[in-house]
Short mmCIF file of C-alpha atoms in Angstrom, two decimals:
data_model
loop_
_atom_site.label_atom_id
_atom_site.label_comp_id
_atom_site.label_asym_id
_atom_site.label_seq_id
_atom_site.Cartn_x
_atom_site.Cartn_y
_atom_site.Cartn_z
CA MET L 98 -72.30 34.88 -5.39
CA PRO L 99 -69.88 37.82 -5.95
CA MET L 100 -71.64 41.42 -5.88
CA SER L 101 -72.27 43.15 -9.13
CA PHE L 102 -71.20 46.63 -9.29
CA LYS L 103 -74.92 47.72 -9.51
CA GLN L 104 -75.80 45.89 -6.43
CA TYR L 105 -72.61 47.31 -4.78
CA VAL L 106 -73.65 50.69 -5.26
CA ASP L 107 -77.21 50.12 -4.16
CA ASN L 108 -76.83 47.99 -1.28
CA VAL L 109 -73.43 49.26 0.09
CA ILE L 110 -73.07 52.81 -0.59
CA PHE L 111 -76.85 53.84 -0.56
CA VAL L 112 -79.18 51.75 1.28
CA PRO L 113 -79.19 48.18 2.55
CA ASN L 114 -81.59 45.62 1.45
CA LYS L 115 -84.13 44.28 4.23
CA LYS L 116 -81.97 41.00 4.70
CA ASP L 117 -78.81 42.85 5.33
CA GLU L 118 -80.96 45.34 7.68
CA GLU L 119 -81.80 42.39 9.81
CA LYS L 120 -78.49 40.84 9.90
CA ASN L 121 -76.82 43.96 10.74
CA MET L 122 -79.36 44.87 13.61
CA ALA L 123 -78.89 41.29 14.95
CA SER L 124 -75.00 41.66 15.18
CA VAL L 125 -75.41 44.69 17.72
CA GLU L 126 -78.05 42.42 19.70
CA MET L 127 -80.92 44.74 19.31
CA ASN L 128 -84.62 43.51 19.43
CA PRO L 129 -86.11 43.69 15.88
CA SER L 130 -88.65 46.25 17.06
CA ASP L 131 -85.73 48.54 18.04
CA ARG L 132 -84.02 49.00 14.75
CA ASN L 133 -82.27 52.19 13.92
CA ASP L 134 -84.77 53.33 11.36
CA SER L 135 -87.31 53.02 14.44
CA ASP L 136 -85.52 56.15 15.58
CA SER L 137 -88.07 57.95 12.69
CA SER L 138 -90.68 57.81 15.39
CA LEU L 139 -88.69 60.10 17.83
CA HIS L 140 -89.48 63.31 16.09
CA GLN L 141 -93.19 62.39 15.80
CA ARG L 142 -94.33 60.51 18.59
CA ASN L 143 -96.50 62.49 20.88
CA ALA L 144 -95.03 66.01 19.27
CA GLU L 145 -98.22 67.76 20.25
CA VAL L 146 -98.38 66.40 23.91
CA ASP L 147 -97.03 68.27 26.88
CA GLN L 148 -94.41 65.54 28.38
CA PRO L 149 -92.96 65.41 31.77
CA SER L 150 -89.03 65.81 31.82
CA SER L 151 -88.75 62.70 34.01
CA THR L 152 -88.82 59.29 32.35
CA LEU L 153 -90.88 57.64 35.31
CA GLU L 154 -93.22 60.83 35.06
CA MET L 155 -93.70 59.96 31.52
CA ILE L 156 -94.54 56.44 31.96
CA ASP L 157 -96.99 57.15 34.98
CA SER L 158 -98.68 60.02 32.85
CA GLN L 159 -99.19 58.36 29.63
CA GLY L 160 -101.33 55.76 31.14
CA LYS L 161 -104.12 58.31 31.03
CA ASP L 162 -106.53 59.02 28.34
CA LYS L 163 -105.12 60.48 25.17
CA ASN L 164 -106.84 63.06 22.81
CA ILE L 165 -107.56 61.94 19.25
CA ASP L 166 -104.60 63.98 17.79
CA ALA L 167 -102.16 62.19 20.15
CA ILE L 168 -103.38 58.63 19.19
CA GLU L 169 -103.38 59.61 15.56
CA LYS L 170 -99.65 61.09 15.79
CA GLU L 171 -98.78 57.77 17.60
CA ILE L 172 -100.13 55.44 14.79
CA LEU L 173 -98.42 57.51 12.20
CA SER L 174 -95.05 57.28 14.23
CA THR L 175 -95.36 53.46 14.14
CA SER L 176 -96.07 53.05 10.57
CA THR L 177 -93.89 50.74 8.25
CA ASP L 178 -91.42 51.40 5.52
CA ASP L 179 -94.29 50.38 3.19
CA ASP L 180 -96.05 53.61 4.09
CA ALA L 181 -95.01 56.82 2.41
CA LEU L 182 -92.77 58.07 5.40
CA PRO L 183 -89.32 58.61 4.34
CA SER L 184 -87.01 55.70 5.38
CA LEU L 185 -83.71 54.31 4.65
CA THR L 186 -85.75 52.14 1.81
CA HIS L 187 -87.87 54.51 0.46
CA PRO L 188 -87.35 55.19 -3.34
CA MET L 189 -86.54 58.76 -2.92
CA GLU L 190 -83.78 58.38 -0.34
CA LYS L 191 -81.66 56.72 -2.98
CA LYS L 192 -82.24 59.52 -5.21
CA ILE L 193 -81.05 62.28 -2.80
CA LEU L 194 -78.12 60.29 -1.50
CA ARG L 195 -76.96 60.05 -5.04
CA LYS L 196 -76.84 63.85 -5.65
CA MET L 197 -75.48 64.46 -2.07
CA ASP L 198 -72.73 62.19 -2.76
CA MET L 199 -72.10 63.46 -5.92
CA PHE L 200 -72.16 67.29 -5.33
CA LEU L 201 -71.74 67.48 -1.68
CA VAL L 202 -69.40 64.91 -0.35
CA PRO L 203 -66.72 65.99 -2.95
CA LEU L 204 -66.69 69.76 -1.73
CA MET L 205 -66.31 68.42 1.99
CA CYS L 206 -63.58 66.03 0.52
CA LEU L 207 -61.79 68.86 -0.97
CA LEU L 208 -62.24 71.15 1.80
CA TYR L 209 -60.69 68.77 4.42
CA PHE L 210 -57.97 67.95 1.68
CA LEU L 211 -57.08 71.64 1.66
CA SER L 212 -57.22 72.06 5.48
CA ASN L 213 -54.73 69.43 6.00
CA LEU L 214 -52.66 70.39 3.29
CA ASP L 215 -52.12 74.06 4.67
CA LYS L 216 -52.02 72.59 8.78
CA SER L 217 -49.30 70.13 8.06
CA ASN L 218 -47.25 71.86 5.35
CA ILE L 219 -44.73 73.50 8.01
CA GLY L 220 -43.36 69.68 8.30
CA ASN L 221 -42.46 69.63 4.72
CA ALA L 222 -41.28 73.25 4.92
CA GLU L 223 -38.99 72.37 7.77
CA VAL L 224 -37.30 69.31 5.70
CA ALA L 225 -36.91 72.08 2.97
CA GLY L 226 -35.09 74.48 5.03
CA LEU L 227 -37.43 76.82 6.67
CA SER L 228 -35.68 76.93 10.16
CA LYS L 229 -32.19 77.46 8.56
CA ASP L 230 -33.38 80.17 6.37
CA ILE L 231 -35.37 82.21 8.91
CA GLY L 232 -32.94 81.74 11.88
CA LEU L 233 -35.12 79.41 14.00
CA LYS L 234 -32.96 78.37 17.19
CA GLY L 235 -33.55 75.58 19.93
CA LYS L 236 -37.13 75.00 20.56
CA GLU L 237 -38.57 77.94 18.52
CA TYR L 238 -39.68 75.49 15.66
CA ASN L 239 -41.42 73.24 18.22
CA ILE L 240 -43.05 76.35 19.75
CA ALA L 241 -44.24 77.37 16.12
CA VAL L 242 -45.73 74.02 15.73
CA THR L 243 -47.62 74.44 19.30
CA VAL L 244 -49.13 77.81 19.09
CA PHE L 245 -51.17 76.76 16.13
CA PHE L 246 -53.24 74.69 18.36
CA GLY L 247 -53.65 77.44 20.83
CA THR L 248 -56.09 79.10 18.74
CA TYR L 249 -57.20 75.96 16.97
CA VAL L 250 -58.72 74.58 20.23
CA VAL L 251 -60.61 77.73 20.90
CA PHE L 252 -62.17 77.81 17.56
CA ASP L 253 -63.28 73.87 17.26
CA PRO L 254 -66.20 74.54 19.57
CA ILE L 255 -67.11 77.68 17.92
CA GLY L 256 -67.19 76.06 14.55
CA THR L 257 -69.59 73.42 15.79
CA ASN L 258 -72.43 76.22 16.52
CA LEU L 259 -71.59 79.05 14.08
CA LEU L 260 -72.29 76.74 11.08
CA LYS L 261 -76.09 76.65 11.91
CA ILE L 262 -76.14 80.38 12.62
CA VAL L 263 -74.34 81.74 9.65
CA GLY L 264 -74.82 78.95 7.24
CA PRO L 265 -72.28 76.65 5.30
CA PRO L 266 -71.70 79.07 2.36
CA VAL L 267 -70.62 81.94 4.42
CA MET L 268 -68.72 80.24 7.12
CA ILE L 269 -66.87 77.76 4.94
CA SER L 270 -65.80 80.11 2.16
CA PHE L 271 -64.69 82.51 4.60
CA CYS L 272 -62.41 80.30 6.51
CA LEU L 273 -60.94 78.71 3.40
CA PHE L 274 -60.19 82.12 1.79
CA ALA L 275 -58.66 83.17 5.21
CA PHE L 276 -56.45 79.91 5.67
CA GLY L 277 -55.61 79.85 2.11
CA LEU L 278 -54.46 83.52 2.05
CA ILE L 279 -52.36 83.05 5.24
CA SER L 280 -50.80 79.91 4.05
CA LEU L 281 -49.78 81.84 0.84
CA LEU L 282 -48.35 84.85 2.68
CA THR L 283 -46.31 82.73 4.85
CA ALA L 284 -43.89 82.35 1.97
CA TRP L 285 -42.46 85.91 2.81
CA ILE L 286 -41.85 85.61 6.49
CA LYS L 287 -38.44 86.80 7.67
CA ASN L 288 -38.08 85.54 11.37
CA TYR L 289 -39.45 83.71 14.20
CA ASN L 290 -41.92 86.58 15.31
CA HIS L 291 -43.59 86.28 11.66
CA LEU L 292 -43.76 82.47 11.90
CA ILE L 293 -45.66 82.47 15.19
CA ALA L 294 -48.01 85.23 14.16
CA VAL L 295 -49.21 83.33 10.74
CA ARG L 296 -49.37 80.11 12.92
CA VAL L 297 -51.80 81.89 15.58
CA LEU L 298 -53.94 83.08 12.71
CA LEU L 299 -53.93 79.73 10.66
CA GLY L 300 -55.11 77.87 13.82
CA ALA L 301 -57.83 80.23 14.13
CA PHE L 302 -59.40 79.44 10.80
CA GLU L 303 -58.47 76.09 10.44
CA GLY L 304 -60.25 75.29 13.75
CA MET L 305 -63.60 75.65 12.52
CA ILE L 306 -63.15 73.77 9.35
CA TYR L 307 -63.32 69.92 11.09
CA PRO L 308 -66.32 70.65 13.19
CA ALA L 309 -68.19 72.39 10.37
CA ILE L 310 -67.70 69.33 7.94
CA ASN L 311 -68.82 66.97 10.73
CA MET L 312 -71.91 68.82 11.84
CA TYR L 313 -72.68 69.36 8.00
CA LEU L 314 -72.79 65.82 7.34
CA SER L 315 -74.89 64.96 10.36
CA VAL L 316 -77.52 67.31 9.01
CA CYS L 317 -77.15 65.63 5.31
CA TYR L 318 -77.19 62.10 6.34
CA ARG L 319 -78.66 59.62 8.66
CA ARG L 320 -76.42 58.12 11.40
CA GLU L 321 -76.61 54.66 9.45
CA GLN L 322 -75.10 56.62 6.49
CA TYR L 323 -72.66 58.60 8.03
CA ALA L 324 -69.38 56.86 8.62
CA LEU L 325 -68.93 55.85 4.85
CA ARG L 326 -69.44 59.37 3.70
CA PHE L 327 -67.08 60.40 6.34
CA ALA L 328 -64.48 57.81 4.99
CA PHE L 329 -64.37 59.76 1.81
CA VAL L 330 -63.49 63.11 3.95
CA PHE L 331 -60.98 61.18 6.01
CA SER L 332 -59.42 59.74 2.91
CA ALA L 333 -59.05 63.29 1.52
CA ALA L 334 -56.90 64.05 4.49
CA CYS L 335 -54.59 60.71 4.11
CA LEU L 336 -54.28 61.82 0.32
CA SER L 337 -53.64 65.55 1.34
CA SER L 338 -50.27 64.18 3.30
CA SER L 339 -49.37 62.28 0.29
CA PHE L 340 -50.24 65.19 -2.14
CA GLY L 341 -48.19 67.47 0.18
CA GLY L 342 -45.27 65.22 -0.01
CA LEU L 343 -45.46 65.34 -3.73
CA ILE L 344 -45.56 69.43 -3.71
CA ALA L 345 -42.72 69.56 -1.53
CA TYR L 346 -40.81 67.04 -3.86
CA GLY L 347 -41.69 68.93 -7.00
CA CYS L 348 -41.02 72.52 -5.05
CA SER L 349 -37.55 71.33 -4.32
CA HIS L 350 -36.72 71.02 -8.23
CA ILE L 351 -37.66 74.63 -8.89
CA HIS L 352 -34.75 76.76 -9.56
CA GLY L 353 -36.20 80.06 -8.88
CA SER L 354 -35.32 83.16 -6.97
CA LEU L 355 -37.21 81.74 -3.89
CA LYS L 356 -36.48 78.97 -1.80
CA ALA L 357 -38.05 75.46 -2.03
CA TRP L 358 -40.15 75.95 1.14
CA GLN L 359 -41.26 79.34 -0.06
CA TYR L 360 -42.76 77.53 -3.02
CA ILE L 361 -44.63 75.03 -1.08
CA TYR L 362 -46.56 77.85 0.83
CA ILE L 363 -47.17 79.63 -2.44
CA VAL L 364 -48.61 76.69 -4.49
CA GLU L 365 -50.65 75.25 -1.43
CA GLY L 366 -52.00 78.56 -0.41
CA ALA L 367 -52.88 79.65 -4.12
CA ILE L 368 -54.96 76.24 -4.48
CA SER L 369 -56.99 77.00 -1.41
CA VAL L 370 -57.59 80.35 -2.35
CA GLY L 371 -58.65 79.37 -5.92
CA CYS L 372 -61.29 76.92 -4.69
CA VAL L 373 -63.33 79.42 -2.67
CA PRO L 374 -66.12 79.81 -5.51
CA PHE L 375 -66.99 76.40 -5.29
CA TYR L 376 -68.26 76.90 -1.56
CA ILE L 377 -69.95 79.94 -2.38
CA PHE L 378 -71.96 78.86 -5.10
CA GLY L 379 -71.99 75.04 -4.66
CA LEU L 380 -73.35 75.19 -1.08
CA SER L 381 -76.96 76.51 0.27
CA LYS L 382 -77.62 77.46 3.67
CA HIS L 383 -80.54 74.82 3.79
CA LEU L 384 -79.99 71.53 2.36
CA GLU L 385 -83.50 71.43 0.93
CA ASN L 386 -82.76 74.64 -1.01
CA SER L 387 -79.62 73.09 -2.71
CA TRP L 388 -79.52 73.84 -6.39
CA PHE L 389 -79.34 70.36 -7.51
CA PHE L 390 -82.58 69.26 -5.84
CA THR L 391 -85.75 69.22 -7.80
CA LYS L 392 -88.78 70.34 -6.09
CA GLU L 393 -90.31 66.97 -5.34
CA GLU L 394 -86.78 65.90 -3.71
CA SER L 395 -86.74 69.27 -1.77
CA GLU L 396 -90.03 68.34 -0.23
CA TYR L 397 -88.97 64.90 0.50
CA ILE L 398 -85.89 66.12 2.39
CA VAL L 399 -88.13 68.58 4.60
CA GLU L 400 -90.36 65.55 5.40
CA ARG L 401 -87.23 63.24 5.78
CA TYR L 402 -85.90 65.50 8.63
CA LYS L 403 -88.94 64.16 10.67
CA THR L 404 -87.66 60.63 10.54
CA MET L 405 -83.84 61.54 11.52
CA SER L 406 -82.64 60.92 14.83
CA THR L 407 -79.94 63.39 14.49
CA PHE L 408 -81.41 66.71 13.01
CA ASN L 409 -84.55 68.84 13.26
CA PRO L 410 -84.62 72.14 11.40
CA ASP L 411 -86.62 73.79 13.93
CA GLU L 412 -84.51 73.31 16.95
CA LYS L 413 -83.56 76.27 18.64
CA PHE L 414 -80.73 76.82 21.01
CA GLU L 415 -81.33 75.99 24.49
CA TRP L 416 -78.97 75.89 27.35
CA LEU L 417 -80.48 72.50 28.64
CA GLN L 418 -78.77 70.76 25.61
CA VAL L 419 -75.64 72.14 26.64
CA LYS L 420 -76.26 70.96 30.15
CA LEU L 421 -77.10 67.64 28.91
CA ALA L 422 -73.85 67.46 27.08
CA VAL L 423 -71.51 68.50 29.72
CA LYS L 424 -73.10 66.26 32.33
CA ASP L 425 -72.66 63.21 30.25
CA LEU L 426 -70.11 60.94 31.25
CA LYS L 427 -69.74 59.72 27.75
CA THR L 428 -68.84 63.03 26.51
CA TRP L 429 -65.75 63.25 28.59
CA ALA L 430 -64.74 59.51 28.03
CA SER L 431 -64.89 60.46 24.28
CA ALA L 432 -62.80 63.47 24.78
CA MET L 433 -60.12 61.94 26.83
CA ALA L 434 -59.96 59.03 24.29
CA LEU L 435 -59.53 61.38 21.45
CA PHE L 436 -56.56 63.20 23.25
CA GLY L 437 -54.70 60.11 23.53
CA ILE L 438 -55.36 59.29 19.89
CA ASP L 439 -54.86 62.68 18.46
CA LEU L 440 -51.27 63.14 20.37
CA THR L 441 -49.91 60.51 17.71
CA THR L 442 -51.94 61.95 14.70
CA PHE L 443 -50.84 65.40 15.10
CA GLY L 444 -47.34 64.50 16.02
CA LEU L 445 -46.83 62.31 13.06
CA THR L 446 -48.45 64.65 10.57
CA VAL L 447 -45.95 67.25 11.16
CA PHE L 448 -43.00 65.44 12.45
CA LEU L 449 -43.28 62.06 9.99
CA PRO L 450 -41.13 63.75 7.29
CA ILE L 451 -38.41 64.33 9.70
CA ILE L 452 -38.80 61.25 11.31
CA ILE L 453 -38.11 59.48 7.79
CA THR L 454 -35.08 61.36 7.26
CA SER L 455 -33.69 59.26 10.22
CA LEU L 456 -34.12 56.33 8.10
CA GLY L 457 -31.25 57.19 5.83
CA PHE L 458 -33.28 59.21 3.15
CA THR L 459 -32.30 62.61 1.69
CA ASN L 460 -34.61 65.40 2.60
CA VAL L 461 -36.10 65.31 -0.84
CA ARG L 462 -36.44 61.68 -0.69
CA ALA L 463 -37.85 61.75 2.67
CA GLN L 464 -40.68 63.97 1.49
CA LEU L 465 -41.40 61.57 -1.23
CA MET L 466 -41.59 58.35 1.12
CA THR L 467 -44.45 59.98 2.94
CA VAL L 468 -46.73 59.25 -0.13
CA PRO L 469 -47.32 55.26 -0.11
CA VAL L 470 -47.52 55.36 3.53
CA TYR L 471 -50.71 57.82 3.43
CA PHE L 472 -51.73 56.14 0.32
CA LEU L 473 -52.13 52.93 2.35
CA THR L 474 -53.71 54.91 5.38
CA ALA L 475 -56.54 56.08 3.02
CA ILE L 476 -57.37 52.60 1.55
CA VAL L 477 -57.39 51.19 5.29
CA PHE L 478 -59.51 53.74 6.40
CA PHE L 479 -62.06 53.48 3.60
CA ILE L 480 -62.63 49.98 4.15
CA CYS L 481 -63.02 50.18 7.91
CA ALA L 482 -65.63 52.93 7.40
CA ILE L 483 -67.55 50.75 5.13
CA TRP L 484 -67.73 47.92 7.33
CA SER L 485 -68.58 50.24 10.21
CA ASP L 486 -71.63 51.71 8.63
CA ARG L 487 -72.66 47.91 7.43
CA ILE L 488 -72.32 46.24 10.88
CA GLN L 489 -73.50 49.62 12.80
CA LEU L 490 -70.43 49.30 15.12
CA ARG L 491 -67.92 51.85 16.09
CA SER L 492 -65.66 50.85 19.13
CA PRO L 493 -64.22 47.70 17.61
CA PHE L 494 -62.54 50.04 14.85
CA ILE L 495 -61.45 52.16 17.15
CA LEU L 496 -59.73 49.73 19.40
CA GLY L 497 -58.31 47.80 16.43
CA ALA L 498 -56.79 51.08 14.96
CA CYS L 499 -55.29 52.02 18.46
CA LEU L 500 -53.73 48.38 18.66
CA SER L 501 -52.24 48.88 15.12
CA THR L 502 -51.03 52.23 16.13
CA ALA L 503 -49.30 50.97 19.08
CA VAL L 504 -47.95 48.11 17.34
CA GLY L 505 -46.31 50.24 14.69
CA ILE L 506 -44.93 52.81 17.05
CA SER L 507 -43.37 49.84 19.28
CA ILE L 508 -41.77 48.57 15.85
CA VAL L 509 -40.02 52.10 15.04
CA LEU L 510 -38.93 52.32 18.79
CA GLY L 511 -37.66 48.93 19.26
CA SER L 512 -35.72 48.31 15.67
CA GLU L 513 -32.38 49.66 14.79
CA LYS L 514 -32.86 48.33 10.93
CA HIS L 515 -34.25 51.08 8.70
CA GLY L 516 -36.27 48.76 6.63
CA VAL L 517 -38.01 47.22 9.33
CA ARG L 518 -38.74 50.90 10.98
CA TYR L 519 -40.06 52.04 7.80
CA PHE L 520 -42.12 48.99 7.84
CA GLY L 521 -43.38 50.05 11.36
CA VAL L 522 -44.21 53.66 9.78
CA PHE L 523 -46.93 51.86 7.66
CA ILE L 524 -48.41 49.76 10.38
CA LEU L 525 -48.34 52.98 12.74
CA CYS L 526 -50.02 55.12 9.96
CA MET L 527 -52.85 52.60 9.24
CA GLY L 528 -54.65 53.41 12.12
CA ILE L 529 -54.39 56.99 12.98
CA TYR L 530 -57.08 58.15 10.95
CA VAL L 531 -59.49 55.20 11.52
CA ASN L 532 -59.44 55.75 15.40
CA ALA L 533 -59.63 59.72 15.09
CA ALA L 534 -62.60 59.74 12.80
CA CYS L 535 -64.69 56.90 14.33
CA ASN L 536 -64.33 58.42 17.86
CA CYS L 537 -66.08 61.49 16.47
CA LEU L 538 -68.44 59.64 14.51
CA TRP L 539 -69.55 57.70 17.36
CA LEU L 540 -69.86 60.55 19.62
CA SER L 541 -71.80 62.49 16.65
CA GLY L 542 -74.31 59.51 15.91
CA ASN L 543 -75.03 59.14 19.43
CA ASN L 544 -76.22 62.47 20.13
CA GLY L 545 -79.66 63.49 18.86
CA ASN L 546 -80.27 67.22 19.24
CA TYR L 547 -78.33 69.41 17.17
CA PHE L 548 -76.89 71.66 19.89
CA LYS L 549 -76.21 68.84 22.44
CA ARG L 550 -74.19 67.25 19.75
CA ALA L 551 -72.43 70.48 18.71
CA THR L 552 -71.52 71.05 22.38
CA ALA L 553 -70.42 67.28 22.99
CA LEU L 554 -68.30 67.40 19.90
CA GLY L 555 -66.97 70.76 20.69
CA ILE L 556 -65.76 69.46 24.15
CA ASN L 557 -64.36 66.46 22.16
CA LEU L 558 -62.43 68.26 19.78
CA PHE L 559 -61.22 70.69 22.36
CA PHE L 560 -59.51 67.90 23.97
CA GLY L 561 -58.37 66.23 20.85
CA SER L 562 -56.90 69.58 19.32
CA GLY L 563 -55.45 70.41 22.71
CA SER L 564 -53.07 67.31 22.27
CA GLY L 565 -51.31 69.29 19.61
CA LEU L 566 -50.27 71.68 22.19
CA VAL L 567 -48.44 68.45 23.80
CA SER L 568 -47.43 67.08 20.39
CA GLY L 569 -45.43 69.84 19.48
CA GLN L 570 -43.42 69.79 22.58
CA ILE L 571 -42.33 66.15 22.77
CA PHE L 572 -40.72 65.69 19.42
CA LEU L 573 -37.59 67.65 20.17
CA ALA L 574 -34.47 68.28 17.93
CA ARG L 575 -32.21 66.73 20.73
CA ASP L 576 -34.01 63.51 20.45
CA LYS L 577 -33.02 63.01 16.74
CA PRO L 578 -32.87 60.49 15.00
CA LYS L 579 -35.18 58.21 16.86
CA TYR L 580 -37.49 60.49 18.84
CA THR L 581 -37.70 58.30 21.54
CA LEU L 582 -39.52 60.46 24.00
CA GLY L 583 -42.26 61.53 21.73
CA LEU L 584 -43.05 58.09 20.34
CA SER L 585 -42.89 56.67 23.66
CA LEU L 586 -45.51 59.07 25.03
CA CYS L 587 -47.59 58.39 21.87
CA LEU L 588 -47.70 54.70 22.61
CA GLY L 589 -48.69 55.16 26.29
CA PHE L 590 -51.48 57.41 25.45
CA GLN L 591 -52.71 54.98 22.65
CA VAL L 592 -53.09 52.37 25.20
CA PHE L 593 -54.82 55.09 27.48
CA ALA L 594 -57.15 55.77 24.46
CA MET L 595 -58.06 52.03 24.45
CA ILE L 596 -59.04 52.20 27.88
CA MET L 597 -61.18 55.27 27.64
CA THR L 598 -63.07 53.72 24.61
CA PHE L 599 -63.64 50.50 26.31
CA ILE L 600 -65.04 52.65 29.29
CA GLN L 601 -67.29 54.46 26.72
CA PHE L 602 -68.74 51.11 25.30
CA LEU L 603 -69.57 50.20 28.66
CA LEU L 604 -71.59 53.18 29.45
CA TYR L 605 -73.38 53.04 26.11
CA ARG L 606 -74.13 49.47 26.64
CA ARG L 607 -75.60 50.02 30.19
CA ALA L 608 -77.65 52.70 28.73
CA ASN L 609 -79.24 50.71 26.11
CA ILE L 610 -79.85 48.07 28.75
CA LYS L 611 -81.92 50.64 30.79
CA LYS L 612 -83.69 51.98 28.00
CA GLN L 613 -84.99 48.30 27.08
CA LYS L 614 -86.11 47.74 30.41
CA ILE L 615 -88.11 50.80 30.21
CA ILE L 616 -89.65 49.61 26.63
CA ASP L 617 -90.20 46.03 28.13
CA HIS L 618 -92.31 47.53 31.11
CA CYS L 619 -94.32 49.67 28.63
CA ARG L 620 -95.21 46.85 26.58
CA GLU L 621 -95.98 44.58 29.66
CA VAL L 622 -98.54 46.97 30.97
CA GLY L 623 -99.86 48.11 27.38
CA GLU L 624 -98.71 51.59 27.86
CA PRO L 625 -97.02 53.72 25.12
CA ILE L 626 -93.21 54.27 25.01
CA PRO L 627 -92.55 57.50 26.75
CA TYR L 628 -90.96 60.26 24.40
CA ASN L 629 -89.78 63.83 25.19
CA GLU L 630 -88.43 65.69 22.31
CA LYS L 631 -86.16 67.69 24.57
CA LEU L 632 -84.55 64.64 25.69
CA SER L 633 -83.39 63.74 22.10
CA ASP L 634 -81.20 60.61 22.62
CA LEU L 635 -82.23 59.82 26.09
CA ASN L 636 -85.38 58.80 25.08
CA PRO L 637 -85.92 54.80 25.29
CA GLU L 638 -86.24 54.28 21.62
CA PHE L 639 -82.80 56.13 20.58
CA LYS L 640 -80.47 53.12 20.63
CA TYR L 641 -76.82 53.86 20.92
CA MET L 642 -74.39 52.40 18.76
CA TYR L 643 -71.51 50.52 20.18
#
């Protein structure tokens, strides 16, 4: 029978029903006793007992007598959903999810929308005559694109940790105001040196936005609820590219004292600055203190933290967590994959309007022709995110998106017909946000401790954003109209990203097998499953997503 709208809202967006949960867990070959919602025990199991740092030592030591408090805590940690513990199926869970989806997700969507709007407007400005009007020569435009990522990569890892220290209202509002004002003032630059200065400053404040959004969502949502919410955020990025094309098209028809590219910067910068009050008054430093929650809901959120495998409000910064993230091979496999993925994403975001002009469209029409491309990209990403959460898989969507991007690039490179090449652009862009987003979501959801996750994500984004330093130098003016060099390198790195993603899958699969052996051993000998809060996702009961 077709699913009613109410059933869709309840079962797809908010909480899956029991039958769906069982099917989903079976699809990733997990033992029913090791469901993702069993992660709820990780922050409670043996919390008051000193645990050895080694897993083998934990297995040996926990065969000894335990005190009454430890036994009671273990019983509590193995309670079912029918008890009063917060869980995926708890009635209060649906209430707080609705409110977060209603008030917080739109703010994160708008923030990422504005960030991408101001980040990529240099491409539309170039089509509108930027280089000609300020006298750019040779590779100066490419250098201007590249220096943005010089500060962007430095502030990526800073943003992941700064969010928890100063709080979302302060950090996000300040960054939004800063990059909005910088974008607005770009309208009055006069030469190459001015352009370099504003691009360097823009990269510093833009660089903290994406990691802040990623980390904030990981605090608010369980990892089983993560991808769908992030789909809205990344769809906003797709739409910002479409909206940027519409703004550029509209500005090209303004007959005033300024040039069209100047109006693009003024309009987009003013929009960003005007949205700052939403974040000053709409966000709270601590989720449970948000203005839209009742007292009962706030109390539930505090208890909910104890059953989340991805956030503990009492976590303090420890160098151990940084060390664990740096030593983890999965962190580096993810980072190298994201480098290959983002080389295309960043390159196309900036150079797509220019590439489309090579298909026979005028400058104004080229800006307009990007709109349907990014609109389709948003729809495809949203569908993939829904299913990624439903079946609790990440790697198949990354591999599929990389393949789609590679096929699209091949079509654009191999064909001489404008219609076929434009079709290739659609195929290409369908995957450029799916693979980038799922890569980051995969890494975030598989790191339990906040600061380990912040470090791993910081490394990941450092490499991903670092690809922007390369992308700005491979789409050269002398390669117009086909940009053979830039697109060929993007094609090669998409294949490289697929290889690194598959390696990452194998590493997670091997880790899960080892964890299952520890669990099976404990059950055979009648010993409790070892748990050490400092080890977070390294604990046996924390199952990695594939």
